[in-house]
Amino acid sequence: MSIPDGSVSINWLNISLNQFSSFLTLAHTSPMTFARFLLADLLPKEIKRVLYLDSDLLVIGDLGPLWCTTRAGCCAGAARDLAFDSLTKRQEPQCAGMPLVKLYFNAGVLLIDLYQWRQQRIGERAMQYLTKHPNSPYADQDALNAVLDGSWKILADEWNFQPHYNTNIIGMKPELRPVIVHFVSPMKPWR
């Protein structure tokens, strides 16, 4: 992390992974990804909004404008998963088991209204979804898509740029560069 000294405090929480032991994960995914289901329980009630960021992304710009984005009454804001959204709509074989939703989003960057998240019991319902659909291929993301179907706001792609193929971000025009690059494949920033 590149955060100026004293600008933030970090509180680490110990979370038992046992409650997620029956859920499927991909080879390059940690069971800790399911911990986002517990945000409403883990965070104090006075926290009204959360910006959830996966660990496999690179922030290369100011997150202030994202934080100030309104969700127009939606429980969460997320960027569409452009690859999976079109594949699920065509019902391609590699999407077997994925939920058929209006729009499919990538859950690596979520701007969450915690009040609505709690009211709608999103975490609890996501875990119920996975219990009913244990072979869901993109488990945590599939569950959140199923539970939030129709109640999330589309964020611009710049907030969750997903280079499924080798993309030269440095070679992009500055005004077209994303703010957040998400390494959605087995290629990770630490490799």
C-alpha positions as a Python dict, from the first residue, in 0.01 Angstrom:
ca = {
    (1, 'M'): (0, 0, 0),
    (2, 'S'): (111, 352, -72),
    (3, 'I'): (-71, 555, 192),
    (4, 'P'): (88, 860, 356),
    (5, 'D'): (186, 804, 720),
    (6, 'G'): (-88, 898, 964),
    (7, 'S'): (-358, 936, 699),
    (8, 'V'): (-545, 619, 789),
    (9, 'S'): (-574, 364, 1065),
    (10, 'I'): (-610, -5, 991),
    (11, 'N'): (-795, -241, 1222),
    (12, 'W'): (-741, -609, 1148),
    (13, 'L'): (-1029, -843, 1229),
    (14, 'N'): (-990, -1215, 1285),
    (15, 'I'): (-1252, -1406, 1089),
    (16, 'S'): (-1300, -1781, 1109),
    (17, 'L'): (-1304, -1941, 766),
    (18, 'N'): (-1491, -2246, 899),
    (19, 'Q'): (-1828, -2089, 819),
    (20, 'F'): (-1726, -2080, 452),
    (21, 'S'): (-1575, -2430, 430),
    (22, 'S'): (-1859, -2572, 220),
    (23, 'F'): (-1837, -2297, -43),
    (24, 'L'): (-1647, -2353, -367),
    (25, 'T'): (-1356, -2125, -460),
    (26, 'L'): (-1146, -2098, -773),
    (27, 'A'): (-781, -2204, -757),
    (28, 'H'): (-663, -1840, -743),
    (29, 'T'): (-928, -1731, -490),
    (30, 'S'): (-909, -1738, -110),
    (31, 'P'): (-1206, -1841, 104),
    (32, 'M'): (-1160, -1501, 270),
    (33, 'T'): (-1349, -1358, -28),
    (34, 'F'): (-1670, -1464, 148),
    (35, 'A'): (-1593, -1235, 443),
    (36, 'R'): (-1755, -946, 253),
    (37, 'F'): (-2087, -1118, 331),
    (38, 'L'): (-2024, -1031, 697),
    (39, 'L'): (-1962, -657, 653),
    (40, 'A'): (-2291, -558, 815),
    (41, 'D'): (-2213, -769, 1121),
    (42, 'L'): (-1846, -677, 1152),
    (43, 'L'): (-1870, -300, 1115),
    (44, 'P'): (-2025, -63, 1372),
    (45, 'K'): (-2386, 44, 1305),
    (46, 'E'): (-2282, 410, 1273),
    (47, 'I'): (-2088, 328, 954),
    (48, 'K'): (-2334, 397, 675),
    (49, 'R'): (-2122, 345, 365),
    (50, 'V'): (-1835, 116, 271),
    (51, 'L'): (-1604, 97, -27),
    (52, 'Y'): (-1512, -269, -60),
    (53, 'L'): (-1196, -336, -264),
    (54, 'D'): (-1060, -682, -352),
    (55, 'S'): (-694, -742, -273),
    (56, 'D'): (-605, -814, -638),
    (57, 'L'): (-644, -464, -772),
    (58, 'L'): (-428, -164, -829),
    (59, 'V'): (-558, 185, -752),
    (60, 'I'): (-385, 436, -979),
    (61, 'G'): (-602, 742, -923),
    (62, 'D'): (-815, 938, -677),
    (63, 'L'): (-1100, 740, -516),
    (64, 'G'): (-1274, 1057, -393),
    (65, 'P'): (-1512, 1084, -690),
    (66, 'L'): (-1610, 719, -648),
    (67, 'W'): (-1683, 771, -279),
    (68, 'C'): (-1906, 1067, -366),
    (69, 'T'): (-2104, 870, -627),
    (70, 'T'): (-2471, 848, -542),
    (71, 'R'): (-2639, 512, -573),
    (72, 'A'): (-2990, 654, -629),
    (73, 'G'): (-3156, 436, -365),
    (74, 'C'): (-2962, 123, -464),
    (75, 'C'): (-2805, -108, -209),
    (76, 'A'): (-2468, -110, -388),
    (77, 'G'): (-2276, 30, -681),
    (78, 'A'): (-2064, -198, -900),
    (79, 'A'): (-1915, -213, -1249),
    (80, 'R'): (-2051, -461, -1498),
    (81, 'D'): (-1841, -765, -1568),
    (82, 'L'): (-1836, -707, -1942),
    (83, 'A'): (-1710, -1056, -2026),
    (84, 'F'): (-1949, -1255, -1809),
    (85, 'D'): (-2251, -1032, -1860),
    (86, 'S'): (-2254, -1097, -2234),
    (87, 'L'): (-2161, -1466, -2196),
    (88, 'T'): (-2442, -1535, -1948),
    (89, 'K'): (-2696, -1363, -2170),
    (90, 'R'): (-2595, -1592, -2458),
    (91, 'Q'): (-2600, -1886, -2212),
    (92, 'E'): (-2252, -1996, -2315),
    (93, 'P'): (-2138, -2334, -2172),
    (94, 'Q'): (-1867, -2177, -1955),
    (95, 'C'): (-2143, -1989, -1769),
    (96, 'A'): (-2335, -2299, -1665),
    (97, 'G'): (-2446, -2258, -1306),
    (98, 'M'): (-2415, -1881, -1302),
    (99, 'P'): (-2729, -1687, -1208),
    (100, 'L'): (-2936, -1543, -1491),
    (101, 'V'): (-2964, -1181, -1386),
    (102, 'K'): (-3060, -856, -1560),
    (103, 'L'): (-2697, -740, -1558),
    (104, 'Y'): (-2398, -928, -1417),
    (105, 'F'): (-2146, -723, -1216),
    (106, 'N'): (-1795, -784, -1093),
    (107, 'A'): (-1793, -787, -713),
    (108, 'G'): (-1430, -677, -670),
    (109, 'V'): (-1524, -311, -619),
    (110, 'L'): (-1846, -242, -433),
    (111, 'L'): (-1975, 90, -303),
    (112, 'I'): (-2216, -32, -36),
    (113, 'D'): (-2501, 139, 146),
    (114, 'L'): (-2465, -53, 473),
    (115, 'Y'): (-2808, 49, 599),
    (116, 'Q'): (-2978, -110, 299),
    (117, 'W'): (-2732, -403, 303),
    (118, 'R'): (-2844, -473, 661),
    (119, 'Q'): (-3213, -413, 592),
    (120, 'Q'): (-3211, -648, 292),
    (121, 'R'): (-2995, -906, 475),
    (122, 'I'): (-2759, -925, 175),
    (123, 'G'): (-2485, -1125, 345),
    (124, 'E'): (-2725, -1378, 496),
    (125, 'R'): (-2911, -1419, 167),
    (126, 'A'): (-2583, -1460, -26),
    (127, 'M'): (-2478, -1743, 205),
    (128, 'Q'): (-2822, -1903, 164),
    (129, 'Y'): (-2781, -1880, -213),
    (130, 'L'): (-2448, -2065, -198),
    (131, 'T'): (-2595, -2330, 29),
    (132, 'K'): (-2865, -2393, -235),
    (133, 'H'): (-2618, -2363, -527),
    (134, 'P'): (-2293, -2518, -396),
    (135, 'N'): (-2141, -2557, -744),
    (136, 'S'): (-2191, -2197, -848),
    (137, 'P'): (-1870, -2135, -1048),
    (138, 'Y'): (-1797, -1780, -927),
    (139, 'A'): (-1939, -1845, -585),
    (140, 'D'): (-1925, -1515, -393),
    (141, 'Q'): (-1976, -1305, -704),
    (142, 'D'): (-2260, -1526, -831),
    (143, 'A'): (-2432, -1509, -492),
    (144, 'L'): (-2410, -1130, -476),
    (145, 'N'): (-2537, -1098, -833),
    (146, 'A'): (-2835, -1322, -757),
    (147, 'V'): (-2923, -1144, -433),
    (148, 'L'): (-2867, -788, -564),
    (149, 'D'): (-3032, -844, -903),
    (150, 'G'): (-3207, -519, -992),
    (151, 'S'): (-3097, -334, -676),
    (152, 'W'): (-2748, -217, -772),
    (153, 'K'): (-2626, 86, -964),
    (154, 'I'): (-2385, 60, -1255),
    (155, 'L'): (-2052, 230, -1188),
    (156, 'A'): (-1833, 343, -1477),
    (157, 'D'): (-1579, 89, -1598),
    (158, 'E'): (-1294, 314, -1481),
    (159, 'W'): (-1375, 210, -1122),
    (160, 'N'): (-1321, -161, -1194),
    (161, 'F'): (-1123, -205, -1515),
    (162, 'Q'): (-1095, -578, -1579),
    (163, 'P'): (-824, -655, -1832),
    (164, 'H'): (-917, -1010, -1926),
    (165, 'Y'): (-638, -992, -2180),
    (166, 'N'): (-300, -824, -2176),
    (167, 'T'): (-377, -451, -2184),
    (168, 'N'): (-114, -179, -2200),
    (169, 'I'): (-259, 64, -1946),
    (170, 'I'): (47, 291, -1959),
    (171, 'G'): (-1, 322, -2335),
    (172, 'M'): (-361, 441, -2295),
    (173, 'K'): (-440, 811, -2332),
    (174, 'P'): (-442, 966, -1981),
    (175, 'E'): (-813, 1057, -2003),
    (176, 'L'): (-898, 694, -2086),
    (177, 'R'): (-691, 529, -1813),
    (178, 'P'): (-890, 358, -1540),
    (179, 'V'): (-869, 457, -1175),
    (180, 'I'): (-883, 95, -1054),
    (181, 'V'): (-729, -198, -1242),
    (182, 'H'): (-865, -535, -1130),
    (183, 'F'): (-657, -845, -1201),
    (184, 'V'): (-949, -1085, -1253),
    (185, 'S'): (-747, -1369, -1405),
    (186, 'P'): (-480, -1586, -1240),
    (187, 'M'): (-233, -1307, -1335),
    (188, 'K'): (-206, -1103, -1013),
    (189, 'P'): (-25, -776, -939),
    (190, 'W'): (206, -946, -688),
    (191, 'R'): (325, -1189, -960),
}
